[in-house]
mmCIF file of C-alpha atoms (C1' of nucleotides) in Angstrom:
data_model
loop_
_atom_site.group_PDB
_atom_site.id
_atom_site.type_symbol
_atom_site.label_atom_id
_atom_site.label_comp_id
_atom_site.label_asym_id
_atom_site.label_seq_id
_atom_site.Cartn_x
_atom_site.Cartn_y
_atom_site.Cartn_z
ATOM 1 C CA MET A 221 -23.533 21.638 -5.864
ATOM 2 C CA LYS A 222 -22.970 23.837 -3.033
ATOM 3 C CA ARG A 223 -23.320 21.362 0.498
ATOM 4 C CA SER A 224 -24.606 22.606 3.708
ATOM 5 C CA LYS A 225 -22.007 23.234 6.231
ATOM 6 C CA GLN A 226 -20.668 20.636 7.664
ATOM 7 C CA PRO A 227 -20.237 21.095 11.745
ATOM 8 C CA THR A 228 -15.997 21.602 12.476
ATOM 9 C CA ILE A 229 -14.136 21.270 15.375
ATOM 10 C CA VAL A 230 -15.084 24.798 16.261
ATOM 11 C CA ASP A 231 -18.493 24.727 16.505
ATOM 12 C CA VAL A 232 -17.545 21.187 18.878
ATOM 13 C CA ALA A 233 -15.290 23.430 20.788
ATOM 14 C CA SER A 234 -18.120 25.812 21.380
ATOM 15 C CA GLU A 235 -20.979 23.444 22.350
ATOM 16 C CA ALA A 236 -19.126 21.782 24.591
ATOM 17 C CA GLY A 237 -17.579 25.178 25.897
ATOM 18 C CA VAL A 238 -14.203 24.430 26.256
ATOM 19 C CA SER A 239 -11.146 25.168 23.334
ATOM 20 C CA ILE A 240 -10.522 23.120 20.315
ATOM 21 C CA ALA A 241 -7.704 22.114 21.579
ATOM 22 C CA THR A 242 -9.108 20.677 23.966
ATOM 23 C CA VAL A 243 -11.496 18.633 21.547
ATOM 24 C CA SER A 244 -8.930 17.101 19.929
ATOM 25 C CA ASN A 245 -7.249 15.861 22.576
ATOM 26 C CA VAL A 246 -9.564 14.261 23.970
ATOM 27 C CA LEU A 247 -11.064 12.477 20.614
ATOM 28 C CA ASN A 248 -7.398 11.650 19.892
ATOM 29 C CA ARG A 249 -4.608 12.182 22.107
ATOM 30 C CA ARG A 250 -6.175 9.463 25.168
ATOM 31 C CA LYS A 251 -2.500 9.434 26.923
ATOM 32 C CA VAL A 252 -3.432 13.594 27.633
ATOM 33 C CA PRO A 253 -4.101 14.079 31.302
ATOM 34 C CA MET A 254 -8.131 15.031 31.380
ATOM 35 C CA SER A 255 -10.879 15.121 34.109
ATOM 36 C CA PRO A 256 -13.724 13.278 32.977
ATOM 37 C CA GLU A 257 -16.848 15.928 32.558
ATOM 38 C CA THR A 258 -14.685 17.500 30.122
ATOM 39 C CA ILE A 259 -13.644 14.004 27.416
ATOM 40 C CA ARG A 260 -18.400 14.079 28.619
ATOM 41 C CA LYS A 261 -18.884 17.280 27.680
ATOM 42 C CA VAL A 262 -16.848 17.006 24.447
ATOM 43 C CA GLU A 263 -18.378 12.933 23.689
ATOM 44 C CA GLU A 264 -22.086 14.713 24.313
ATOM 45 C CA ALA A 265 -21.645 17.464 21.413
ATOM 46 C CA VAL A 266 -19.525 15.527 18.847
ATOM 47 C CA VAL A 267 -23.169 13.212 18.452
ATOM 48 C CA ARG A 268 -25.307 16.447 19.228
ATOM 49 C CA LEU A 269 -23.652 18.392 16.121
ATOM 50 C CA GLY A 270 -23.362 14.915 13.947
ATOM 51 C CA TYR A 271 -19.322 16.263 14.250
ATOM 52 C CA ARG A 272 -17.411 13.808 11.404
ATOM 53 C CA ARG A 273 -13.914 13.815 11.608
ATOM 54 C CA ASN A 274 -12.482 16.282 8.936
ATOM 55 C CA VAL A 275 -9.094 14.448 7.260
ATOM 56 C CA MET A 276 -8.125 16.370 4.715
ATOM 57 C CA ALA A 277 -7.764 18.878 7.630
ATOM 58 C CA THR A 278 -5.448 16.642 9.716
ATOM 59 C CA ASN A 279 -3.550 15.635 6.447
ATOM 60 C CA LEU A 280 -2.331 19.236 6.740
ATOM 61 C CA SER A 281 -1.949 19.505 10.033
ATOM 62 C CA ARG A 282 0.777 15.774 10.438
ATOM 63 C CA ARG A 283 1.577 16.292 6.974
ATOM 64 C CA ARG A 284 1.462 13.006 6.118
ATOM 65 C CA SER A 285 -2.322 11.667 4.202
ATOM 66 C CA TYR A 286 -1.563 8.677 5.927
ATOM 67 C CA GLU A 287 -2.669 6.838 2.040
ATOM 68 C CA LEU A 288 -0.725 4.380 0.084
ATOM 69 C CA GLY A 289 -0.712 4.232 -3.779
ATOM 70 C CA LEU A 290 -0.834 0.468 -5.430
ATOM 71 C CA ILE A 291 -0.285 0.164 -9.007
ATOM 72 C CA ILE A 292 -1.137 -3.398 -10.719
ATOM 73 C CA PRO A 293 -1.085 -4.546 -14.197
ATOM 74 C CA HIS A 294 -5.136 -5.185 -13.819
ATOM 75 C CA PHE A 295 -7.689 -6.812 -10.502
ATOM 76 C CA GLY A 296 -7.858 -10.126 -11.689
ATOM 77 C CA GLY A 297 -6.333 -13.714 -10.249
ATOM 78 C CA TYR A 298 -3.464 -13.070 -8.173
ATOM 79 C CA TYR A 299 -3.551 -9.941 -8.533
ATOM 80 C CA GLY A 300 -7.193 -9.132 -7.572
ATOM 81 C CA ARG A 301 -6.361 -10.826 -4.688
ATOM 82 C CA PHE A 302 -2.947 -9.291 -3.885
ATOM 83 C CA ALA A 303 -4.554 -5.775 -3.662
ATOM 84 C CA GLU A 304 -7.223 -7.192 -1.380
ATOM 85 C CA LYS A 305 -4.557 -9.176 1.669
ATOM 86 C CA LEU A 306 -2.698 -5.722 1.451
ATOM 87 C CA GLU A 307 -5.172 -2.919 1.726
ATOM 88 C CA GLN A 308 -6.039 -5.491 5.425
ATOM 89 C CA LYS A 309 -2.120 -5.261 6.026
ATOM 90 C CA VAL A 310 -1.565 -1.879 5.395
ATOM 91 C CA HIS A 311 -4.772 -0.764 7.139
ATOM 92 C CA SER A 312 -3.361 -2.237 10.235
ATOM 93 C CA PHE A 313 -0.826 0.422 11.115
ATOM 94 C CA GLY A 314 -3.724 3.360 9.762
ATOM 95 C CA TYR A 315 -3.334 3.764 6.466
ATOM 96 C CA HIS A 316 -5.626 3.448 3.549
ATOM 97 C CA LEU A 317 -5.465 2.056 0.518
ATOM 98 C CA SER A 318 -5.446 3.339 -3.488
ATOM 99 C CA VAL A 319 -5.916 0.792 -5.453
ATOM 100 C CA PHE A 320 -4.823 1.991 -9.625
ATOM 101 C CA SER A 321 -4.637 -0.485 -12.405
ATOM 102 C CA ALA A 322 -2.279 0.784 -15.588
ATOM 103 C CA ALA A 323 -5.186 -0.346 -17.903
ATOM 104 C CA GLY A 324 -1.842 -2.557 -19.833
ATOM 105 C CA MET A 325 0.752 -0.492 -19.376
ATOM 106 C CA ASP A 326 -0.694 2.396 -21.654
ATOM 107 C CA PRO A 327 1.986 5.599 -20.632
ATOM 108 C CA VAL A 328 -0.572 7.874 -20.327
ATOM 109 C CA ILE A 329 -2.840 6.031 -18.087
ATOM 110 C CA GLU A 330 0.172 5.742 -15.874
ATOM 111 C CA LYS A 331 1.379 8.741 -15.530
ATOM 112 C CA ARG A 332 -2.564 10.386 -15.053
ATOM 113 C CA HIS A 333 -2.823 7.636 -11.837
ATOM 114 C CA LEU A 334 1.001 8.438 -10.285
ATOM 115 C CA GLU A 335 0.484 11.953 -10.854
ATOM 116 C CA HIS A 336 -2.947 11.728 -8.929
ATOM 117 C CA LEU A 337 -0.891 9.229 -6.375
ATOM 118 C CA LEU A 338 1.018 12.566 -6.044
ATOM 119 C CA GLN A 339 -1.119 14.809 -5.727
ATOM 120 C CA ARG A 340 -2.528 13.853 -3.214
ATOM 121 C CA ARG A 341 0.573 13.144 -1.863
ATOM 122 C CA VAL A 342 0.768 9.527 -1.375
ATOM 123 C CA ASP A 343 2.819 8.245 1.817
ATOM 124 C CA GLY A 344 4.305 5.371 -0.063
ATOM 125 C CA LEU A 345 3.804 3.746 -3.227
ATOM 126 C CA VAL A 346 3.634 -0.082 -4.151
ATOM 127 C CA SER A 347 3.611 -1.029 -7.328
ATOM 128 C CA HIS A 348 3.407 -4.384 -9.857
ATOM 129 C CA GLY A 349 7.094 -4.824 -12.189
ATOM 130 C CA LEU A 350 5.492 -4.219 -15.074
ATOM 131 C CA ALA A 351 2.627 -1.769 -14.093
ATOM 132 C CA MET A 352 5.066 1.016 -13.963
ATOM 133 C CA SER A 353 7.879 2.845 -16.222
ATOM 134 C CA MET A 354 11.586 3.279 -15.214
ATOM 135 C CA GLU A 355 10.960 6.865 -16.250
ATOM 136 C CA SER A 356 7.810 7.192 -13.301
ATOM 137 C CA THR A 357 9.738 5.589 -10.837
ATOM 138 C CA GLN A 358 12.699 7.597 -10.347
ATOM 139 C CA GLN A 359 10.592 10.244 -10.372
ATOM 140 C CA LEU A 360 8.879 9.120 -7.825
ATOM 141 C CA VAL A 361 12.108 7.730 -5.633
ATOM 142 C CA GLY A 362 13.436 11.448 -6.804
ATOM 143 C CA GLU A 363 10.508 13.131 -4.778
ATOM 144 C CA GLY A 364 11.346 11.280 -2.195
ATOM 145 C CA THR A 365 8.521 9.204 -2.255
ATOM 146 C CA PRO A 366 9.142 5.474 -0.019
ATOM 147 C CA LEU A 367 8.289 2.398 -2.865
ATOM 148 C CA VAL A 368 8.440 -1.121 -2.871
ATOM 149 C CA ILE A 369 8.380 -3.327 -5.735
ATOM 150 C CA PHE A 370 6.856 -6.629 -6.565
ATOM 151 C CA ASN A 371 7.586 -8.847 -9.399
ATOM 152 C CA GLY A 372 10.196 -6.806 -10.662
ATOM 153 C CA TRP A 373 13.212 -8.694 -11.540
ATOM 154 C CA GLY A 374 16.356 -6.223 -12.886
ATOM 155 C CA TRP A 375 15.427 -3.286 -11.310
ATOM 156 C CA PRO A 376 18.895 -1.156 -10.419
ATOM 157 C CA SER A 377 19.152 -0.561 -6.998
ATOM 158 C CA GLU A 378 19.676 3.493 -7.085
ATOM 159 C CA ILE A 379 16.244 3.243 -8.000
ATOM 160 C CA VAL A 380 14.691 -0.005 -6.239
ATOM 161 C CA LYS A 381 15.036 -0.190 -2.726
ATOM 162 C CA LEU A 382 13.497 -3.715 -2.605
ATOM 163 C CA ALA A 383 11.596 -5.771 -4.756
ATOM 164 C CA VAL A 384 9.224 -8.637 -3.044
ATOM 165 C CA ASN A 385 9.472 -11.241 -6.138
ATOM 166 C CA LEU A 386 7.988 -14.357 -5.830
ATOM 167 C CA ASP A 387 11.020 -16.834 -7.042
ATOM 168 C CA PHE A 388 9.293 -18.323 -10.451
ATOM 169 C CA ALA A 389 12.222 -19.125 -12.251
ATOM 170 C CA LYS A 390 12.743 -22.385 -9.081
ATOM 171 C CA ALA A 391 8.535 -23.035 -8.954
ATOM 172 C CA SER A 392 9.673 -23.575 -13.181
ATOM 173 C CA THR A 393 12.813 -25.831 -12.253
ATOM 174 C CA GLU A 394 9.921 -27.959 -10.658
ATOM 175 C CA ALA A 395 7.805 -27.907 -12.743
ATOM 176 C CA VAL A 396 11.080 -29.615 -15.456
ATOM 177 C CA GLN A 397 12.103 -31.938 -12.439
ATOM 178 C CA HIS A 398 8.435 -32.729 -11.801
ATOM 179 C CA PHE A 399 7.777 -33.802 -16.032
ATOM 180 C CA LEU A 400 10.663 -35.443 -15.793
ATOM 181 C CA ALA A 401 9.946 -37.694 -12.927
ATOM 182 C CA ASN A 402 7.023 -38.802 -14.458
ATOM 183 C CA GLY A 403 8.829 -39.750 -17.243
ATOM 184 C CA CYS A 404 7.432 -37.051 -19.940
ATOM 185 C CA ARG A 405 9.639 -37.161 -22.638
ATOM 186 C CA SER A 406 8.866 -34.067 -24.291
ATOM 187 C CA ILE A 407 9.000 -30.897 -22.339
ATOM 188 C CA ILE A 408 7.086 -27.359 -23.508
ATOM 189 C CA TYR A 409 6.688 -24.004 -21.611
ATOM 190 C CA ALA A 410 3.256 -22.540 -23.281
ATOM 191 C CA GLY A 411 3.969 -18.465 -21.813
ATOM 192 C CA ARG A 412 2.444 -15.335 -22.804
ATOM 193 C CA ARG A 413 4.468 -12.259 -23.990
ATOM 194 C CA LYS A 414 8.242 -12.168 -24.884
ATOM 195 C CA GLY A 415 9.661 -10.262 -22.829
ATOM 196 C CA MET A 416 7.378 -9.876 -19.724
ATOM 197 C CA GLY A 417 10.209 -10.017 -16.354
ATOM 198 C CA ALA A 418 7.796 -13.103 -14.929
ATOM 199 C CA ASN A 419 7.505 -14.586 -18.582
ATOM 200 C CA GLU A 420 11.618 -14.906 -18.904
ATOM 201 C CA GLN A 421 11.920 -15.330 -15.117
ATOM 202 C CA ARG A 422 9.856 -18.885 -15.752
ATOM 203 C CA ILE A 423 11.534 -19.539 -19.258
ATOM 204 C CA LYS A 424 14.843 -18.990 -17.197
ATOM 205 C CA GLY A 425 13.676 -21.191 -14.653
ATOM 206 C CA PHE A 426 12.415 -23.493 -17.658
ATOM 207 C CA MET A 427 15.589 -24.196 -19.030
ATOM 208 C CA ALA A 428 17.564 -24.934 -15.562
ATOM 209 C CA GLY A 429 15.009 -27.730 -14.906
ATOM 210 C CA LEU A 430 15.877 -29.060 -18.161
ATOM 211 C CA GLY A 431 19.765 -29.300 -17.360
ATOM 212 C CA ASN A 432 21.451 -32.132 -19.070
ATOM 213 C CA ASN A 433 18.411 -33.463 -20.117
ATOM 214 C CA ALA A 434 17.852 -30.650 -22.449
ATOM 215 C CA LYS A 435 19.650 -32.293 -25.536
ATOM 216 C CA SER A 436 18.424 -35.611 -24.635
ATOM 217 C CA THR A 437 14.245 -34.047 -23.819
ATOM 218 C CA VAL A 438 12.580 -32.636 -26.718
ATOM 219 C CA HIS A 439 11.826 -29.380 -25.437
ATOM 220 C CA ALA A 440 10.338 -26.183 -26.847
ATOM 221 C CA LEU A 441 9.259 -22.393 -25.507
ATOM 222 C CA LEU A 442 5.721 -21.824 -26.992
ATOM 223 C CA ASP A 443 4.141 -18.690 -26.831
ATOM 224 C CA ALA A 444 0.921 -19.141 -26.361
ATOM 225 C CA GLY A 445 0.176 -15.209 -26.979
ATOM 226 C CA GLU A 446 1.026 -15.458 -30.287
ATOM 227 C CA LEU A 447 0.507 -19.095 -31.563
ATOM 228 C CA GLY A 448 -3.513 -18.910 -29.450
ATOM 229 C CA ILE A 449 -4.503 -21.562 -28.167
ATOM 230 C CA GLU A 450 -5.430 -24.168 -30.694
ATOM 231 C CA GLY A 451 -1.868 -23.217 -32.035
ATOM 232 C CA THR A 452 -0.001 -24.621 -28.865
ATOM 233 C CA LEU A 453 -1.078 -27.716 -28.609
ATOM 234 C CA GLU A 454 -0.817 -28.608 -32.391
ATOM 235 C CA GLU A 455 2.782 -27.677 -32.308
ATOM 236 C CA ALA A 456 3.493 -29.126 -29.232
ATOM 237 C CA LEU A 457 2.162 -32.203 -31.032
ATOM 238 C CA ARG A 458 4.455 -32.335 -33.725
ATOM 239 C CA ILE A 459 7.337 -30.908 -31.562
ATOM 240 C CA SER A 460 6.611 -33.960 -29.933
ATOM 241 C CA GLY A 461 6.451 -35.942 -32.877
ATOM 242 C CA GLU A 462 5.832 -40.052 -31.500
ATOM 243 C CA GLN A 463 7.206 -38.526 -27.513
ATOM 244 C CA ARG A 464 4.642 -39.619 -24.635
ATOM 245 C CA PRO A 465 3.676 -38.181 -22.177
ATOM 246 C CA ILE A 466 3.930 -33.951 -23.184
ATOM 247 C CA GLY A 467 5.142 -32.745 -20.834
ATOM 248 C CA ILE A 468 2.992 -28.578 -20.639
ATOM 249 C CA TYR A 469 4.453 -26.210 -18.456
ATOM 250 C CA THR A 470 1.886 -22.809 -19.185
ATOM 251 C CA PHE A 471 2.083 -19.090 -17.630
ATOM 252 C CA ASN A 472 -0.442 -18.922 -15.827
ATOM 253 C CA ASP A 473 -3.786 -21.339 -14.777
ATOM 254 C CA ALA A 474 -6.521 -19.736 -17.228
ATOM 255 C CA LEU A 475 -3.552 -20.955 -20.064
ATOM 256 C CA ALA A 476 -3.499 -24.591 -18.974
ATOM 257 C CA LEU A 477 -7.371 -25.268 -18.421
ATOM 258 C CA GLU A 478 -8.323 -23.542 -21.875
ATOM 259 C CA LEU A 479 -5.322 -26.261 -22.738
ATOM 260 C CA LEU A 480 -7.055 -28.564 -20.864
ATOM 261 C CA ALA A 481 -9.897 -28.263 -23.144
ATOM 262 C CA VAL A 482 -8.863 -28.239 -26.103
ATOM 263 C CA CYS A 483 -7.800 -31.689 -25.270
ATOM 264 C CA HIS A 484 -10.900 -32.899 -24.523
ATOM 265 C CA GLU A 485 -12.451 -32.575 -27.976
ATOM 266 C CA ARG A 486 -9.384 -33.126 -29.886
ATOM 267 C CA GLY A 487 -10.125 -36.304 -27.942
ATOM 268 C CA ILE A 488 -6.504 -37.007 -26.348
ATOM 269 C CA ARG A 489 -5.800 -38.056 -22.299
ATOM 270 C CA VAL A 490 -4.885 -36.391 -19.558
ATOM 271 C CA PRO A 491 -2.721 -37.072 -17.850
ATOM 272 C CA GLU A 492 -1.898 -40.246 -19.634
ATOM 273 C CA ASP A 493 -0.866 -38.169 -23.175
ATOM 274 C CA VAL A 494 -0.543 -34.513 -21.637
ATOM 275 C CA GLN A 495 0.370 -33.198 -18.694
ATOM 276 C CA LEU A 496 -0.507 -30.060 -17.505
ATOM 277 C CA ILE A 497 1.370 -27.720 -14.767
ATOM 278 C CA GLY A 498 -0.224 -24.046 -14.311
ATOM 279 C CA MET A 499 0.860 -21.101 -12.312
ATOM 280 C CA ASP A 500 -1.275 -19.146 -9.189
ATOM 281 C CA ASN A 501 -3.356 -22.369 -8.510
ATOM 282 C CA GLU A 502 -6.995 -20.457 -9.319
ATOM 283 C CA LEU A 503 -9.730 -21.799 -8.160
ATOM 284 C CA PHE A 504 -11.103 -23.837 -11.433
ATOM 285 C CA SER A 505 -7.462 -25.248 -11.160
ATOM 286 C CA LYS A 506 -8.982 -27.617 -8.107
ATOM 287 C CA ALA A 507 -12.176 -27.872 -9.516
ATOM 288 C CA SER A 508 -11.608 -28.686 -13.533
ATOM 289 C CA PHE A 509 -11.122 -32.231 -14.707
ATOM 290 C CA PRO A 510 -8.912 -33.615 -14.078
ATOM 291 C CA SER A 511 -7.720 -30.883 -12.140
ATOM 292 C CA ILE A 512 -4.889 -29.155 -12.381
ATOM 293 C CA THR A 513 -1.278 -29.473 -10.802
ATOM 294 C CA SER A 514 -0.594 -25.220 -10.420
ATOM 295 C CA PHE A 515 1.677 -23.180 -7.779
ATOM 296 C CA ASP A 516 0.502 -21.169 -5.104
ATOM 297 C CA MET A 517 0.487 -18.282 -4.876
ATOM 298 C CA PRO A 518 1.497 -17.012 -1.153
ATOM 299 C CA VAL A 519 0.108 -13.489 -1.050
ATOM 300 C CA GLU A 520 -0.230 -13.839 2.357
ATOM 301 C CA LEU A 521 3.392 -13.575 3.101
ATOM 302 C CA GLN A 522 4.659 -11.263 0.372
ATOM 303 C CA THR A 523 1.967 -8.291 0.955
ATOM 304 C CA SER A 524 3.719 -8.402 5.367
ATOM 305 C CA LEU A 525 7.225 -8.261 3.302
ATOM 306 C CA VAL A 526 5.800 -5.893 1.432
ATOM 307 C CA ALA A 527 3.801 -3.864 3.477
ATOM 308 C CA ALA A 528 6.043 -4.638 6.652
ATOM 309 C CA PHE A 529 8.797 -2.829 4.201
ATOM 310 C CA LEU A 530 7.317 -0.188 3.368
ATOM 311 C CA MET A 531 5.955 1.264 6.668
ATOM 312 C CA ARG A 532 9.887 0.678 8.093
ATOM 313 C CA GLN A 533 10.313 2.609 5.340
ATOM 314 C CA ILE A 534 8.154 5.168 6.502
ATOM 315 C CA GLY A 535 9.677 5.292 9.772
ATOM 316 C CA GLU A 536 5.969 3.412 11.878
ATOM 317 C CA ASP A 537 7.037 1.701 14.501
ATOM 318 C CA LEU A 538 6.487 -2.427 13.362
ATOM 319 C CA ASP A 539 5.282 -4.785 16.215
ATOM 320 C CA GLU A 540 7.027 -7.854 17.195
ATOM 321 C CA GLU A 541 5.537 -10.228 14.597
ATOM 322 C CA ASN A 542 5.836 -7.756 11.238
ATOM 323 C CA THR A 543 9.814 -6.796 12.693
ATOM 324 C CA GLN A 544 10.774 -10.790 13.597
ATOM 325 C CA LEU A 545 9.124 -10.954 9.656
ATOM 326 C CA LEU A 546 11.627 -8.782 8.270
ATOM 327 C CA GLU A 547 14.414 -9.965 10.972
ATOM 328 C CA GLU A 548 13.907 -13.508 9.182
ATOM 329 C CA TYR A 549 13.471 -12.044 5.563
ATOM 330 C CA LEU A 550 16.374 -9.209 5.143
ATOM 331 C CA PRO A 551 19.105 -10.967 5.321
ATOM 332 C CA ARG A 552 17.852 -13.240 2.639
ATOM 333 C CA ILE A 553 17.877 -10.432 -0.146
ATOM 334 C CA HIS A 554 20.534 -10.147 -2.531
ATOM 335 C CA VAL A 555 21.371 -7.235 -4.072
ATOM 336 C CA HIS A 556 17.642 -5.692 -3.561
ATOM 337 C CA GLU A 557 15.409 -8.853 -4.127
ATOM 338 C CA LEU A 558 13.479 -10.914 -1.579
ATOM 339 C CA PHE A 559 12.726 -13.922 -3.204
ATOM 340 C CA ILE A 560 9.904 -15.862 -1.757
ATOM 341 C CA ASP A 561 9.226 -19.716 -2.337
ATOM 342 C CA LEU A 562 5.951 -21.948 -4.339
ATOM 343 C CA GLU A 563 4.563 -24.706 -3.516
ATOM 344 C CA MET A 564 3.360 -26.956 -6.128
ATOM 345 C CA ILE A 565 0.128 -28.473 -5.213
ATOM 346 C CA VAL A 566 0.690 -32.107 -7.223
ATOM 347 C CA ARG A 567 -2.993 -32.760 -8.816
ATOM 348 C CA LYS A 568 -4.150 -35.124 -11.108
ATOM 349 C CA SER A 569 -2.855 -33.543 -14.194
ATOM 350 C CA THR A 570 0.304 -35.725 -14.147
ATOM 351 C CA THR A 571 -0.731 -38.377 -11.648
ATOM 352 C CA THR A 572 -1.822 -41.525 -13.179
ATOM 353 C "C1'" DA B 105 -0.900 41.805 -9.662
ATOM 354 C "C1'" DC B 106 -0.107 40.853 -5.705
ATOM 355 C "C1'" DT B 107 -1.124 40.304 -0.681
ATOM 356 C "C1'" DT B 108 -3.905 38.356 3.098
ATOM 357 C "C1'" DC B 109 -7.111 35.563 4.825
ATOM 358 C "C1'" DT B 110 -9.856 30.700 5.506
ATOM 359 C "C1'" DC B 111 -10.390 26.582 5.619
ATOM 360 C "C1'" DC B 112 -9.419 22.362 10.139
ATOM 361 C "C1'" DT B 113 -7.121 20.018 12.723
ATOM 362 C "C1'" DT B 114 -2.565 19.119 15.451
ATOM 363 C "C1'" DC B 115 1.535 19.311 19.066
ATOM 364 C "C1'" DG B 116 5.160 21.913 21.329
ATOM 365 C "C1'" DA B 117 4.643 25.025 24.208
ATOM 366 C "C1'" DC B 118 2.802 27.773 27.906
ATOM 367 C "C1'" DC B 119 -0.615 28.584 32.107
ATOM 368 C "C1'" DC B 120 -3.148 28.050 36.324
ATOM 369 C "C1'" DA B 121 -3.948 26.096 40.910
ATOM 370 C "C1'" DC B 122 -3.301 23.306 43.822
ATOM 371 C "C1'" DC B 123 -0.395 20.138 47.445
ATOM 372 C "C1'" DG B 124 3.135 18.285 49.537
ATOM 373 C "C1'" DC C 10 9.005 25.672 45.610
ATOM 374 C "C1'" DG C 11 9.455 22.012 41.815
ATOM 375 C "C1'" DG C 12 5.783 18.863 40.444
ATOM 376 C "C1'" DT C 13 1.284 17.616 38.992
ATOM 377 C "C1'" DG C 14 -3.222 17.450 36.767
ATOM 378 C "C1'" DG C 15 -6.498 19.938 33.367
ATOM 379 C "C1'" DG C 16 -6.251 22.772 30.208
ATOM 380 C "C1'" DT C 17 -5.331 26.885 26.735
ATOM 381 C "C1'" DC C 18 -3.047 29.345 22.990
ATOM 382 C "C1'" DG C 19 -0.866 30.151 18.636
ATOM 383 C "C1'" DA C 20 2.002 28.341 14.422
ATOM 384 C "C1'" DA C 21 1.730 25.490 10.788
ATOM 385 C "C1'" DG C 22 1.098 23.414 6.317
ATOM 386 C "C1'" DG C 23 -0.894 24.244 0.824
ATOM 387 C "C1'" DA C 24 -4.476 25.797 -2.094
ATOM 388 C "C1'" DG C 25 -8.342 28.622 -3.047
ATOM 389 C "C1'" DA C 26 -10.790 33.112 -2.407
ATOM 390 C "C1'" DA C 27 -10.881 37.218 -1.686
ATOM 391 C "C1'" DG C 28 -9.647 41.509 -0.174
ATOM 392 C "C1'" DT C 29 -5.901 46.042 -1.604
#
DNA sequence: ACTTCTCCTTCGACCCACCG
DNA sequence: CGGTGGGTCGAAGGAGAAGT
């Protein structure tokens, strides 16, 4: 399909009767002194010809693409919100964000996305800690592409300069302590996918929350992916025996909601017999009956930090607000990981 | 097979007229 | 002569097309 030639800066210059550089100055460099007459001629020519800047040529000239890449596990829930917020943040710096999903961690697709982003000469990359392999990340960093990881634990410092992580471990500790304070005599963690970083963090925090109560309190770590929803509830009931109430802390709100539905089906009372705490603070956790206690994900703060740090790595000037943000948070980095607190939203699933 | 041109824009270097 | 305003010039950039 051959397209008719679009007007270029050359056409505008010829139409306005000035040089190409003058057109460029009028359109982009307002600080260069120019007569009002020249500005008027150029602007009129632009309108007459319907000129639109050619971004590819601009990038070629600037040796920058002003494009950033984001790789996330999928587009749902928290990740969708993260992408939307980050898009807004980087846009305020004059950057465009291209978002890709890792499509269930398929290494072939991951490589294809990565290659595509590199061919597009992205100026920086943001990746979820699970969405990219160590090998791909190493390649990226080796080529000098600035990279910020979010929700990635245990990455080697020589690869990752900063990982902006939500403190799932701390939140999980808080969840367990909330159950204990509510008098739960059995506490269960229902997770997803063994070996996943975010899951491991939750388990770590879960055990820390039990602390000295680990011996006296019935507790277990279940894999809901393996057991299924019904199987998870059955196993929780079996392990708990006569101990009530049972506190079930789930990997996310979706899982908590599914468990809630099964409890309703079986006539198990929530929160009297089973208490539930989810994660993500999805809209439905507030709308369900009873509403589900959950943790709010500070996406606003997390994306602000990711954007500000990435911009600093790229060499962009930060405004006062972003400078202050980095000054406040960067001293809190441990090795290269920054932890952000989640806020527990207590609802009816844990209050009698 | 190899070299040169073309695409389009930016930006530092440079030019010229004018003024005090 | 030096400073300033209002411009222009030309190199650079990566990759595909065109020319030799």
